[in-house]
PDB file of C-alpha atoms in Angstrom:
ATOM      1  CA  MET A   1       0.000   0.000   0.000  1.00 62.00           C
ATOM      2  CA  LEU A   2       1.614   3.185  -1.243  1.00 87.00           C
ATOM      3  CA  GLU A   3       1.347   6.394   0.762  1.00 91.00           C
ATOM      4  CA  LYS A   4       1.876   9.821  -0.729  1.00 95.00           C
ATOM      5  CA  VAL A   5       2.795  12.738   1.532  1.00 97.00           C
ATOM      6  CA  ILE A   6       0.484  15.657   0.716  1.00 97.00           C
ATOM      7  CA  MET A   7       1.591  17.907   3.609  1.00 98.00           C
ATOM      8  CA  ASP A   8       4.991  17.785   5.270  1.00 98.00           C
ATOM      9  CA  GLU A   9       5.771  19.128   8.757  1.00 98.00           C
ATOM     10  CA  ASN A  10       6.438  22.680   7.540  1.00 98.00           C
ATOM     11  CA  SER A  11       3.198  22.742   5.566  1.00 98.00           C
ATOM     12  CA  VAL A  12       1.175  21.437   8.528  1.00 98.00           C
ATOM     13  CA  ASN A  13       2.757  24.007  10.869  1.00 98.00           C
ATOM     14  CA  ARG A  14       2.076  26.880   8.431  1.00 98.00           C
ATOM     15  CA  THR A  15      -1.518  25.734   8.083  1.00 98.00           C
ATOM     16  CA  LEU A  16      -2.020  25.545  11.859  1.00 98.00           C
ATOM     17  CA  LEU A  17      -0.563  29.040  12.172  1.00 98.00           C
ATOM     18  CA  ARG A  18      -3.006  30.343   9.526  1.00 98.00           C
ATOM     19  CA  LEU A  19      -5.935  28.605  11.242  1.00 98.00           C
ATOM     20  CA  ALA A  20      -4.959  30.177  14.576  1.00 98.00           C
ATOM     21  CA  HIS A  21      -4.954  33.622  12.940  1.00 98.00           C
ATOM     22  CA  GLU A  22      -8.381  32.932  11.384  1.00 98.00           C
ATOM     23  CA  ILE A  23      -9.737  31.974  14.813  1.00 97.00           C
ATOM     24  CA  ILE A  24      -8.325  35.170  16.327  1.00 96.00           C
ATOM     25  CA  GLU A  25      -9.704  37.349  13.522  1.00 96.00           C
ATOM     26  CA  THR A  26     -13.212  35.840  13.496  1.00 96.00           C
ATOM     27  CA  ASN A  27     -13.707  36.013  17.260  1.00 92.00           C
ATOM     28  CA  PRO A  28     -12.800  39.664  17.977  1.00 86.00           C
ATOM     29  CA  ASP A  29     -15.372  40.084  20.756  1.00 82.00           C
ATOM     30  CA  ASP A  30     -14.260  37.004  22.662  1.00 80.00           C
ATOM     31  CA  ASP A  31     -11.551  37.344  25.281  1.00 83.00           C
ATOM     32  CA  THR A  32     -11.499  33.558  25.698  1.00 87.00           C
ATOM     33  CA  VAL A  33     -11.285  30.830  23.083  1.00 90.00           C
ATOM     34  CA  CYS A  34     -12.461  27.330  24.030  1.00 96.00           C
ATOM     35  CA  LEU A  35     -10.748  24.674  21.918  1.00 98.00           C
ATOM     36  CA  VAL A  36     -12.025  21.126  22.328  1.00 97.00           C
ATOM     37  CA  GLY A  37      -9.942  18.482  20.592  1.00 97.00           C
ATOM     38  CA  ILE A  38     -11.727  15.366  19.379  1.00 96.00           C
ATOM     39  CA  ARG A  39      -9.715  12.327  20.429  1.00 92.00           C
ATOM     40  CA  ARG A  40      -7.303  11.169  19.152  1.00 90.00           C
ATOM     41  CA  ARG A  41      -5.517  13.414  16.697  1.00 96.00           C
ATOM     42  CA  GLY A  42      -7.740  16.436  17.257  1.00 97.00           C
ATOM     43  CA  VAL A  43      -6.242  16.837  20.728  1.00 97.00           C
ATOM     44  CA  PRO A  44      -2.619  17.541  19.702  1.00 98.00           C
ATOM     45  CA  ILE A  45      -3.862  19.738  16.854  1.00 98.00           C
ATOM     46  CA  ALA A  46      -5.917  21.767  19.368  1.00 98.00           C
ATOM     47  CA  LYS A  47      -2.847  22.097  21.606  1.00 98.00           C
ATOM     48  CA  LYS A  48      -0.766  23.478  18.736  1.00 98.00           C
ATOM     49  CA  LEU A  49      -3.557  25.899  17.796  1.00 98.00           C
ATOM     50  CA  ALA A  50      -3.727  27.046  21.439  1.00 97.00           C
ATOM     51  CA  GLU A  51       0.027  27.721  21.452  1.00 97.00           C
ATOM     52  CA  ASN A  52      -0.289  29.772  18.259  1.00 98.00           C
ATOM     53  CA  ILE A  53      -3.318  31.738  19.489  1.00 97.00           C
ATOM     54  CA  THR A  54      -1.542  32.554  22.758  1.00 96.00           C
ATOM     55  CA  LYS A  55       1.578  33.622  20.889  1.00 96.00           C
ATOM     56  CA  PHE A  56      -0.249  36.047  18.582  1.00 95.00           C
ATOM     57  CA  SER A  57      -3.095  37.447  20.699  1.00 95.00           C
ATOM     58  CA  ASP A  58      -4.193  38.426  24.183  1.00 93.00           C
ATOM     59  CA  MET A  59      -6.951  35.817  24.186  1.00 93.00           C
ATOM     60  CA  LYS A  60      -7.116  33.292  26.972  1.00 93.00           C
ATOM     61  CA  VAL A  61      -7.330  29.780  25.610  1.00 94.00           C
ATOM     62  CA  MET A  62      -9.249  27.063  27.409  1.00 96.00           C
ATOM     63  CA  GLN A  63      -8.668  23.528  26.217  1.00 96.00           C
ATOM     64  CA  GLY A  64     -10.570  20.314  26.541  1.00 96.00           C
ATOM     65  CA  GLU A  65     -10.687  16.808  25.141  1.00 95.00           C
ATOM     66  CA  LEU A  66     -13.687  14.962  23.858  1.00 94.00           C
ATOM     67  CA  ASP A  67     -14.156  11.267  23.159  1.00 90.00           C
ATOM     68  CA  ILE A  68     -17.202  10.753  20.972  1.00 87.00           C
ATOM     69  CA  THR A  69     -17.098   6.940  20.795  1.00 79.00           C
ATOM     70  CA  LEU A  70     -20.423   6.357  22.548  1.00 69.00           C
ATOM     71  CA  TYR A  71     -22.090   9.187  20.608  1.00 68.00           C
ATOM     72  CA  ARG A  72     -21.419   7.641  17.209  1.00 53.00           C
ATOM     73  CA  ASP A  73     -24.415   6.444  15.225  1.00 57.00           C
ATOM     74  CA  ASP A  74     -22.410   3.651  13.595  1.00 56.00           C
ATOM     75  CA  LEU A  75     -21.375   1.645  16.683  1.00 52.00           C
ATOM     76  CA  GLU A  76     -22.938  -1.523  15.278  1.00 51.00           C
ATOM     77  CA  GLU A  77     -20.645  -1.240  12.243  1.00 53.00           C
ATOM     78  CA  MET A  78     -17.489  -1.042  14.354  1.00 48.00           C
ATOM     79  CA  SER A  79     -15.644  -4.341  14.609  1.00 45.00           C
ATOM     80  CA  GLU A  80     -14.532  -4.047  18.207  1.00 47.00           C
ATOM     81  CA  GLN A  81     -16.387  -3.177  21.375  1.00 42.00           C
ATOM     82  CA  PRO A  82     -16.405   0.606  21.925  1.00 41.00           C
ATOM     83  CA  LYS A  83     -14.108   1.913  24.622  1.00 43.00           C
ATOM     84  CA  THR A  84     -15.410   4.526  27.018  1.00 40.00           C
ATOM     85  CA  HIS A  85     -13.168   7.493  27.779  1.00 49.00           C
ATOM     86  CA  SER A  86     -14.042  10.424  29.923  1.00 55.00           C
ATOM     87  CA  MET A  87     -14.595  13.907  28.622  1.00 75.00           C
ATOM     88  CA  SER A  88     -12.023  16.368  29.913  1.00 84.00           C
ATOM     89  CA  LEU A  89     -13.447  19.880  30.082  1.00 87.00           C
ATOM     90  CA  ASP A  90     -12.139  22.099  32.881  1.00 85.00           C
ATOM     91  CA  PHE A  91     -14.613  24.854  32.038  1.00 92.00           C
ATOM     92  CA  ASP A  92     -18.344  25.396  31.754  1.00 92.00           C
ATOM     93  CA  VAL A  93     -19.482  25.420  28.125  1.00 93.00           C
ATOM     94  CA  LYS A  94     -22.623  27.422  28.911  1.00 93.00           C
ATOM     95  CA  GLY A  95     -22.688  30.672  26.927  1.00 91.00           C
ATOM     96  CA  ARG A  96     -19.232  30.136  25.396  1.00 94.00           C
ATOM     97  CA  THR A  97     -18.064  29.759  21.827  1.00 93.00           C
ATOM     98  CA  ILE A  98     -16.732  26.209  21.543  1.00 96.00           C
ATOM     99  CA  ILE A  99     -14.379  25.379  18.685  1.00 98.00           C
ATOM    100  CA  LEU A 100     -14.276  21.643  18.048  1.00 98.00           C
ATOM    101  CA  VAL A 101     -10.938  20.579  16.557  1.00 98.00           C
ATOM    102  CA  ASP A 102     -10.413  17.442  14.475  1.00 97.00           C
ATOM    103  CA  ASP A 103      -7.868  16.165  12.001  1.00 98.00           C
ATOM    104  CA  VAL A 104     -10.091  15.171   9.049  1.00 97.00           C
ATOM    105  CA  ILE A 105     -13.745  15.753   8.191  1.00 97.00           C
ATOM    106  CA  TYR A 106     -15.263  13.160   5.892  1.00 96.00           C
ATOM    107  CA  THR A 107     -18.934  12.187   6.306  1.00 94.00           C
ATOM    108  CA  GLY A 108     -19.628  14.650   9.121  1.00 95.00           C
ATOM    109  CA  ARG A 109     -20.713  11.945  11.560  1.00 93.00           C
ATOM    110  CA  THR A 110     -17.819  12.507  13.970  1.00 93.00           C
ATOM    111  CA  ALA A 111     -18.572  16.241  14.091  1.00 95.00           C
ATOM    112  CA  ARG A 112     -22.267  15.533  14.705  1.00 94.00           C
ATOM    113  CA  ALA A 113     -21.382  13.162  17.541  1.00 92.00           C
ATOM    114  CA  ALA A 114     -19.051  15.795  19.049  1.00 94.00           C
ATOM    115  CA  ILE A 115     -21.809  18.418  18.900  1.00 94.00           C
ATOM    116  CA  ASP A 116     -24.175  16.012  20.712  1.00 91.00           C
ATOM    117  CA  ALA A 117     -21.546  15.365  23.399  1.00 91.00           C
ATOM    118  CA  ILE A 118     -20.935  19.087  23.984  1.00 94.00           C
ATOM    119  CA  ILE A 119     -24.651  19.860  24.200  1.00 93.00           C
ATOM    120  CA  ASP A 120     -25.062  17.071  26.764  1.00 90.00           C
ATOM    121  CA  VAL A 121     -22.791  18.978  29.184  1.00 91.00           C
ATOM    122  CA  GLY A 122     -24.211  22.456  28.616  1.00 92.00           C
ATOM    123  CA  ARG A 123     -25.549  24.985  26.165  1.00 94.00           C
ATOM    124  CA  PRO A 124     -22.788  26.944  24.435  1.00 95.00           C
ATOM    125  CA  SER A 125     -23.627  30.155  22.589  1.00 94.00           C
ATOM    126  CA  LYS A 126     -21.926  28.818  19.448  1.00 94.00           C
ATOM    127  CA  ILE A 127     -20.192  25.673  18.287  1.00 97.00           C
ATOM    128  CA  LYS A 128     -17.668  26.002  15.473  1.00 97.00           C
ATOM    129  CA  LEU A 129     -15.596  23.353  13.740  1.00 98.00           C
ATOM    130  CA  CYS A 130     -11.903  23.513  12.871  1.00 98.00           C
ATOM    131  CA  VAL A 131     -10.374  20.732  10.761  1.00 98.00           C
ATOM    132  CA  LEU A 132      -6.931  20.319   9.293  1.00 98.00           C
ATOM    133  CA  ILE A 133      -8.234  18.404   6.241  1.00 98.00           C
ATOM    134  CA  ASP A 134     -11.638  18.425   4.507  1.00 98.00           C
ATOM    135  CA  ARG A 135     -11.842  15.466   2.152  1.00 97.00           C
ATOM    136  CA  GLY A 136     -15.445  15.922   1.052  1.00 94.00           C
ATOM    137  CA  HIS A 137     -18.121  13.209   0.774  1.00 95.00           C
ATOM    138  CA  ARG A 138     -20.382  14.676   3.451  1.00 96.00           C
ATOM    139  CA  GLU A 139     -23.426  12.638   4.516  1.00 94.00           C
ATOM    140  CA  LEU A 140     -24.684  15.325   6.896  1.00 95.00           C
ATOM    141  CA  PRO A 141     -25.075  19.094   6.396  1.00 96.00           C
ATOM    142  CA  ILE A 142     -21.954  19.916   8.406  1.00 97.00           C
ATOM    143  CA  ARG A 143     -18.986  21.968   7.259  1.00 97.00           C
ATOM    144  CA  GLY A 144     -15.809  23.261   8.837  1.00 97.00           C
ATOM    145  CA  ASP A 145     -15.726  26.920   9.887  1.00 98.00           C
ATOM    146  CA  TYR A 146     -11.929  26.779   9.764  1.00 98.00           C
ATOM    147  CA  VAL A 147     -10.420  24.423   7.183  1.00 98.00           C
ATOM    148  CA  GLY A 148      -6.705  23.930   6.709  1.00 98.00           C
ATOM    149  CA  LYS A 149      -6.791  22.220   3.321  1.00 98.00           C
ATOM    150  CA  ASN A 150      -9.452  20.806   1.017  1.00 98.00           C
ATOM    151  CA  VAL A 151      -8.305  17.500  -0.463  1.00 97.00           C
ATOM    152  CA  PRO A 152     -10.715  15.958  -2.983  1.00 94.00           C
ATOM    153  CA  THR A 153     -10.643  12.188  -2.561  1.00 95.00           C
ATOM    154  CA  SER A 154     -12.414   9.094  -3.770  1.00 94.00           C
ATOM    155  CA  HIS A 155     -14.118   6.699  -1.375  1.00 92.00           C
ATOM    156  CA  LYS A 156     -11.249   4.306  -2.122  1.00 94.00           C
ATOM    157  CA  GLU A 157      -8.694   6.648  -0.561  1.00 95.00           C
ATOM    158  CA  VAL A 158      -7.791   7.326   3.054  1.00 95.00           C
ATOM    159  CA  ILE A 159      -6.261  10.504   4.487  1.00 96.00           C
ATOM    160  CA  SER A 160      -4.069  10.024   7.547  1.00 96.00           C
ATOM    161  CA  VAL A 161      -2.877  12.913   9.688  1.00 98.00           C
ATOM    162  CA  LYS A 162       0.246  11.896  11.568  1.00 97.00           C
ATOM    163  CA  VAL A 163       1.258  13.678  14.756  1.00 97.00           C
ATOM    164  CA  PRO A 164       4.362  13.165  16.923  1.00 97.00           C
ATOM    165  CA  GLU A 165       2.327  12.078  19.960  1.00 96.00           C
ATOM    166  CA  TYR A 166       1.082   8.963  18.163  1.00 95.00           C
ATOM    167  CA  ASP A 167       3.168   8.575  15.014  1.00 96.00           C
ATOM    168  CA  GLY A 168       6.541  10.176  15.765  1.00 97.00           C
ATOM    169  CA  VAL A 169       6.206  12.503  12.766  1.00 98.00           C
ATOM    170  CA  THR A 170       4.094  15.443  11.575  1.00 98.00           C
ATOM    171  CA  GLU A 171       2.630  14.970   8.097  1.00 98.00           C
ATOM    172  CA  VAL A 172      -0.513  14.220   6.130  1.00 98.00           C
ATOM    173  CA  VAL A 173      -0.589  11.258   3.769  1.00 98.00           C
ATOM    174  CA  ILE A 174      -3.075   9.817   1.306  1.00 97.00           C
ATOM    175  CA  ARG A 175      -3.297   6.154   0.367  1.00 95.00           C
ATOM    176  CA  LYS A 176      -5.653   3.645  -1.205  1.00 92.00           C
ATOM    177  CA  ALA A 177      -8.088   2.109   1.294  1.00 82.00           C
ATOM    178  CA  ASP A 178      -7.618  -1.543   2.144  1.00 77.00           C
ATOM    179  CA  GLU A 179      -9.898  -3.525  -0.103  1.00 57.00           C
TER     180      GLU A 179
END
């Protein structure tokens, strides 16, 4: 199975810097940004965005982690038993703008599950979505508010975002799906 690198470490870092600036610019009335990374790879991406936002603005950045496993509507299609992880939010979501952060948006089902999970803990004023890669093929009317890169794909391709915390490298690759 052949992988092709479509974003190297420098490209990913530049994109995360641009996304941080977009978040700063589109939330001028907020003194606090609430970034909630969707486990797994959304969490380190949210941390990098938080570093960039802090570096280039006076905004306070609150961070959280969200595991949407039990909120998915396709649990019966998953081959293994779902694992339960706790949500880690050290702030009240009520009345805040929550920016969900994920690595790739595909069908929109993960984002929908994340929205359900956030609403279960409180009522934010807004929920926005930030994704590093949008690969299209949406099944739900969900789009990213902040998108790093649009990568048109076929259903036979897979986009993998690699981060040092899990993969030892920062890059985005595309490959043919296992048949």
